[in-house]
Coordinates of C-alpha atoms in Angstrom, one line a residue:
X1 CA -18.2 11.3 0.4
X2 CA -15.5 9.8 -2.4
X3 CA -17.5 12.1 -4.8
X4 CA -16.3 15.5 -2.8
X5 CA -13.6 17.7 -4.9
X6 CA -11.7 18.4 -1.6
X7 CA -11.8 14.7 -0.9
X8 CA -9.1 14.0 -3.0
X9 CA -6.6 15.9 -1.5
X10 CA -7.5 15.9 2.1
X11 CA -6.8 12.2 1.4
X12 CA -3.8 11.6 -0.5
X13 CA -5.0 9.1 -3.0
X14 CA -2.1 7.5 -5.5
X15 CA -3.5 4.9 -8.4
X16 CA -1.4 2.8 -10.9
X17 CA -1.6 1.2 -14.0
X18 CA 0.2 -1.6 -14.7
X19 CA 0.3 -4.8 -17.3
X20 CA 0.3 -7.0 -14.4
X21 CA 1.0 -7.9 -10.8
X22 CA 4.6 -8.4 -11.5
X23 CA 4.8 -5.6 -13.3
X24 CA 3.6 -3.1 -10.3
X25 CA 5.4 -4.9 -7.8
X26 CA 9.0 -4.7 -9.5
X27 CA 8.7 -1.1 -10.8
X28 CA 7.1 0.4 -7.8
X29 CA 6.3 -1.9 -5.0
X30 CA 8.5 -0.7 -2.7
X31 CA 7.2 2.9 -3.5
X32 CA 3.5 1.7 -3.2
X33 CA 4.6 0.7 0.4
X34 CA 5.6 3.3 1.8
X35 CA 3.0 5.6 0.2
X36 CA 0.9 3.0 2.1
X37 CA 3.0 3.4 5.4
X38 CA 2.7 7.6 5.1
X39 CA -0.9 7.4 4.8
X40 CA -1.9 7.2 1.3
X41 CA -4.5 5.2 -0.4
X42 CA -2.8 3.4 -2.9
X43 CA -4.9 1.4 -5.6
X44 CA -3.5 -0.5 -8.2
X45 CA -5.3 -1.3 -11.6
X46 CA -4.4 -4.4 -14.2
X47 CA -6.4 -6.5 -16.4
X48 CA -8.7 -8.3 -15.0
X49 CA -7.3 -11.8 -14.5
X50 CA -4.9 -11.4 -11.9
X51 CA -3.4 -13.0 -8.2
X52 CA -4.0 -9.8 -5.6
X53 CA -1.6 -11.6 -3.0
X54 CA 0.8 -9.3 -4.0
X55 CA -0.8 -6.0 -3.8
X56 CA -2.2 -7.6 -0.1
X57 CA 1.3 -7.7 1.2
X58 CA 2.0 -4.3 0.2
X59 CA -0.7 -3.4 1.7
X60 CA -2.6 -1.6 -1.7
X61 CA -5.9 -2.0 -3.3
X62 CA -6.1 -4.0 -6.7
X63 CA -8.8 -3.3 -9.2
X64 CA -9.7 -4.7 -12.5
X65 CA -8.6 -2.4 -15.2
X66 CA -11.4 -3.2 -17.9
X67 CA -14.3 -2.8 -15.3
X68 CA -12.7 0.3 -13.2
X69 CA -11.0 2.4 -16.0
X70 CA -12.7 5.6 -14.3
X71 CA -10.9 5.3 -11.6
X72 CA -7.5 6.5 -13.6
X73 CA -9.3 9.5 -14.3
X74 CA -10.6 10.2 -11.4
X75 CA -8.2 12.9 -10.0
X76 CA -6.2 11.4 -7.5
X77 CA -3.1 13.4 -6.0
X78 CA -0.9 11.0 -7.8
X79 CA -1.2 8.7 -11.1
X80 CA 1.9 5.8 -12.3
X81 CA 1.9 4.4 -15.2
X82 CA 4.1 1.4 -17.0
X83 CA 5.2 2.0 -20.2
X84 CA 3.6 -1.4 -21.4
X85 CA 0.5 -0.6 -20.4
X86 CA 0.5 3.0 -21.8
X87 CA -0.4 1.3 -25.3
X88 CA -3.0 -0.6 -23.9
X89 CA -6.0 2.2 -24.2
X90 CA -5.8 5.4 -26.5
X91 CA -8.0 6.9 -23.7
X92 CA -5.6 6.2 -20.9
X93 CA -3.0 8.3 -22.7
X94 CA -4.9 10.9 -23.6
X95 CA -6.4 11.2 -19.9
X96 CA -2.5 11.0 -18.6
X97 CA -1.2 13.2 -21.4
X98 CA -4.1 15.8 -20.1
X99 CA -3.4 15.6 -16.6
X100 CA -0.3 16.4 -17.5
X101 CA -0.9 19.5 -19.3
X102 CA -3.5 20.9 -16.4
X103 CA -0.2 20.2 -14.1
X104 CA -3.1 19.3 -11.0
X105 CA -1.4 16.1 -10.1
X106 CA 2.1 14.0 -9.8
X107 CA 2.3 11.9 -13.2
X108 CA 5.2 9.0 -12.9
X109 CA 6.0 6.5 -15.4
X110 CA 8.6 3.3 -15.0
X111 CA 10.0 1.9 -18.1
X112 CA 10.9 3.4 -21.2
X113 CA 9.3 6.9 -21.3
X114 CA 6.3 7.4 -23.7
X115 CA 7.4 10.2 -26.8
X116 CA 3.7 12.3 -25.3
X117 CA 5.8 12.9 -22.6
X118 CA 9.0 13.8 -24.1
X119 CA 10.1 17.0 -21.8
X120 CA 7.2 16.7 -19.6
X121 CA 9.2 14.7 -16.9
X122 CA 12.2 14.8 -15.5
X123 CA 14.3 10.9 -14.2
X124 CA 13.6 10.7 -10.4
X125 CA 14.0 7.3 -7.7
X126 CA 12.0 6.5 -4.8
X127 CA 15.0 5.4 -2.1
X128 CA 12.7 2.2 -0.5
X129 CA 12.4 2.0 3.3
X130 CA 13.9 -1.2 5.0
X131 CA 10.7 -2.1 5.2
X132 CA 9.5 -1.5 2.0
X133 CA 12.6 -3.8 1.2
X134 CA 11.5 -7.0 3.0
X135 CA 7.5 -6.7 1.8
X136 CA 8.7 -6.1 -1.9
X137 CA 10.8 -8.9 -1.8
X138 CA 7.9 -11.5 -0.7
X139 CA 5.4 -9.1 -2.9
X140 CA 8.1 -10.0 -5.6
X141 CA 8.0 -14.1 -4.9
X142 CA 4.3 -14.2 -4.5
X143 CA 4.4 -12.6 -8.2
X144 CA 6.0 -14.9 -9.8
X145 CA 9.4 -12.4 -9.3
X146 CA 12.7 -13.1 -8.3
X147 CA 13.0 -11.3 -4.3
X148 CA 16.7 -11.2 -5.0
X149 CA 16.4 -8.6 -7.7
X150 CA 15.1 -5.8 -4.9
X151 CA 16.9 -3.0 -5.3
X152 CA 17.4 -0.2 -2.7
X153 CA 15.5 2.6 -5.4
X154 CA 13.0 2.6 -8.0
X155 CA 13.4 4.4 -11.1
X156 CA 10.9 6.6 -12.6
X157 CA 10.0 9.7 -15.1
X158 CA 7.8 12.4 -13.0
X159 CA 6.3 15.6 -13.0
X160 CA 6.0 15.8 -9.3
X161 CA 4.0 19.2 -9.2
X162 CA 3.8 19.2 -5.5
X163 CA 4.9 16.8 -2.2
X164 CA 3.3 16.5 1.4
X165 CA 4.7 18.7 4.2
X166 CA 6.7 15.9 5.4
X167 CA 9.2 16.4 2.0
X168 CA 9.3 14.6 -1.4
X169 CA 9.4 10.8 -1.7
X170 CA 10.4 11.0 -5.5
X171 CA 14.2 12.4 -5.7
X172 CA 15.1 14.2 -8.8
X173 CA 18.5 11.9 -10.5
X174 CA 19.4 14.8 -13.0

């Protein structure tokens, strides 16, 4: 049962906000993946008109952010967020800002990091598998993205309270 409070950590779970495809699949695709690959269930959340080709090639749920807002807030291990779409919902930032404080789950953040969180996180990068690679790149050109611009890490801000036994996937750069 979803609704179990153990359920969410005997199951790593990792949800993300975003503006849109694109913007999910440049920032953190590559991490998504091999979230995906390590046994996570990843889930992705934008506004409701969007292409979910992308998110099928990484292998990641998407979701309709206006009609599944609860399921930001609904304690997963892990939460990302973009920048742009921090100002898209006063509740969304409080809920993140919150999380934060309770320090019960990994927070990340790509973009320019939001003043709430201002000594909260720390830089960190995701190093992307070869694999995560090659299924970012054509997650990348069925966005609309340029697959050239794949990069070998992702760039976030983190409070990374905890990691799986198998090690941390989120490097600290400072």
């Amino acid at each position: 049962d979803d609704a179990h409070p153990l359920h969410a950590r005997l199951s790593y779970e990792l949800s993300v906000v975003a503006v849109d495809p694109l913007d999910a699949v440049r920032a953190a695709g590559g991490w998504m993946f091999d979230r995906v690959r390590a046994g996570w269930k990843v889930k992705v959340l934008v506004p409701q008109r969007y292409d979910s080709r992308p998110f099928d090639i990484l292998g990641v749920r998407a979701c309709a952010l206006e009609t599944n807002f609860d399921l930001v807030t609904a304690d997963p291990a892990a939460l990302a967020v973009s920048a742009q779409a921090w100002g898209m919902d006063a509740r969304m930032r409080r809920d993140v800002v919150r999380a934060v404080e309770r320090r019960a789950i990994e927070v990340s953040v790509w973009g320019s990091q939001p003043s709430e969180m201002a000594g909260r996180v720390e830089p960190v990068q995701h190093r992307l598998s070869p694999a995560a690679r090659a299924f970012k790149a054509h997650a990348m050109a069925a966005a609309g993205g340029d697959p050239a611009t794949v990069t070998a890490t992702e760039e976030f801000h983190s409070c990374a309270l905890w990691y799986p036994s198998d090690g941390p996937d989120l490097i600290s750069v400072s």
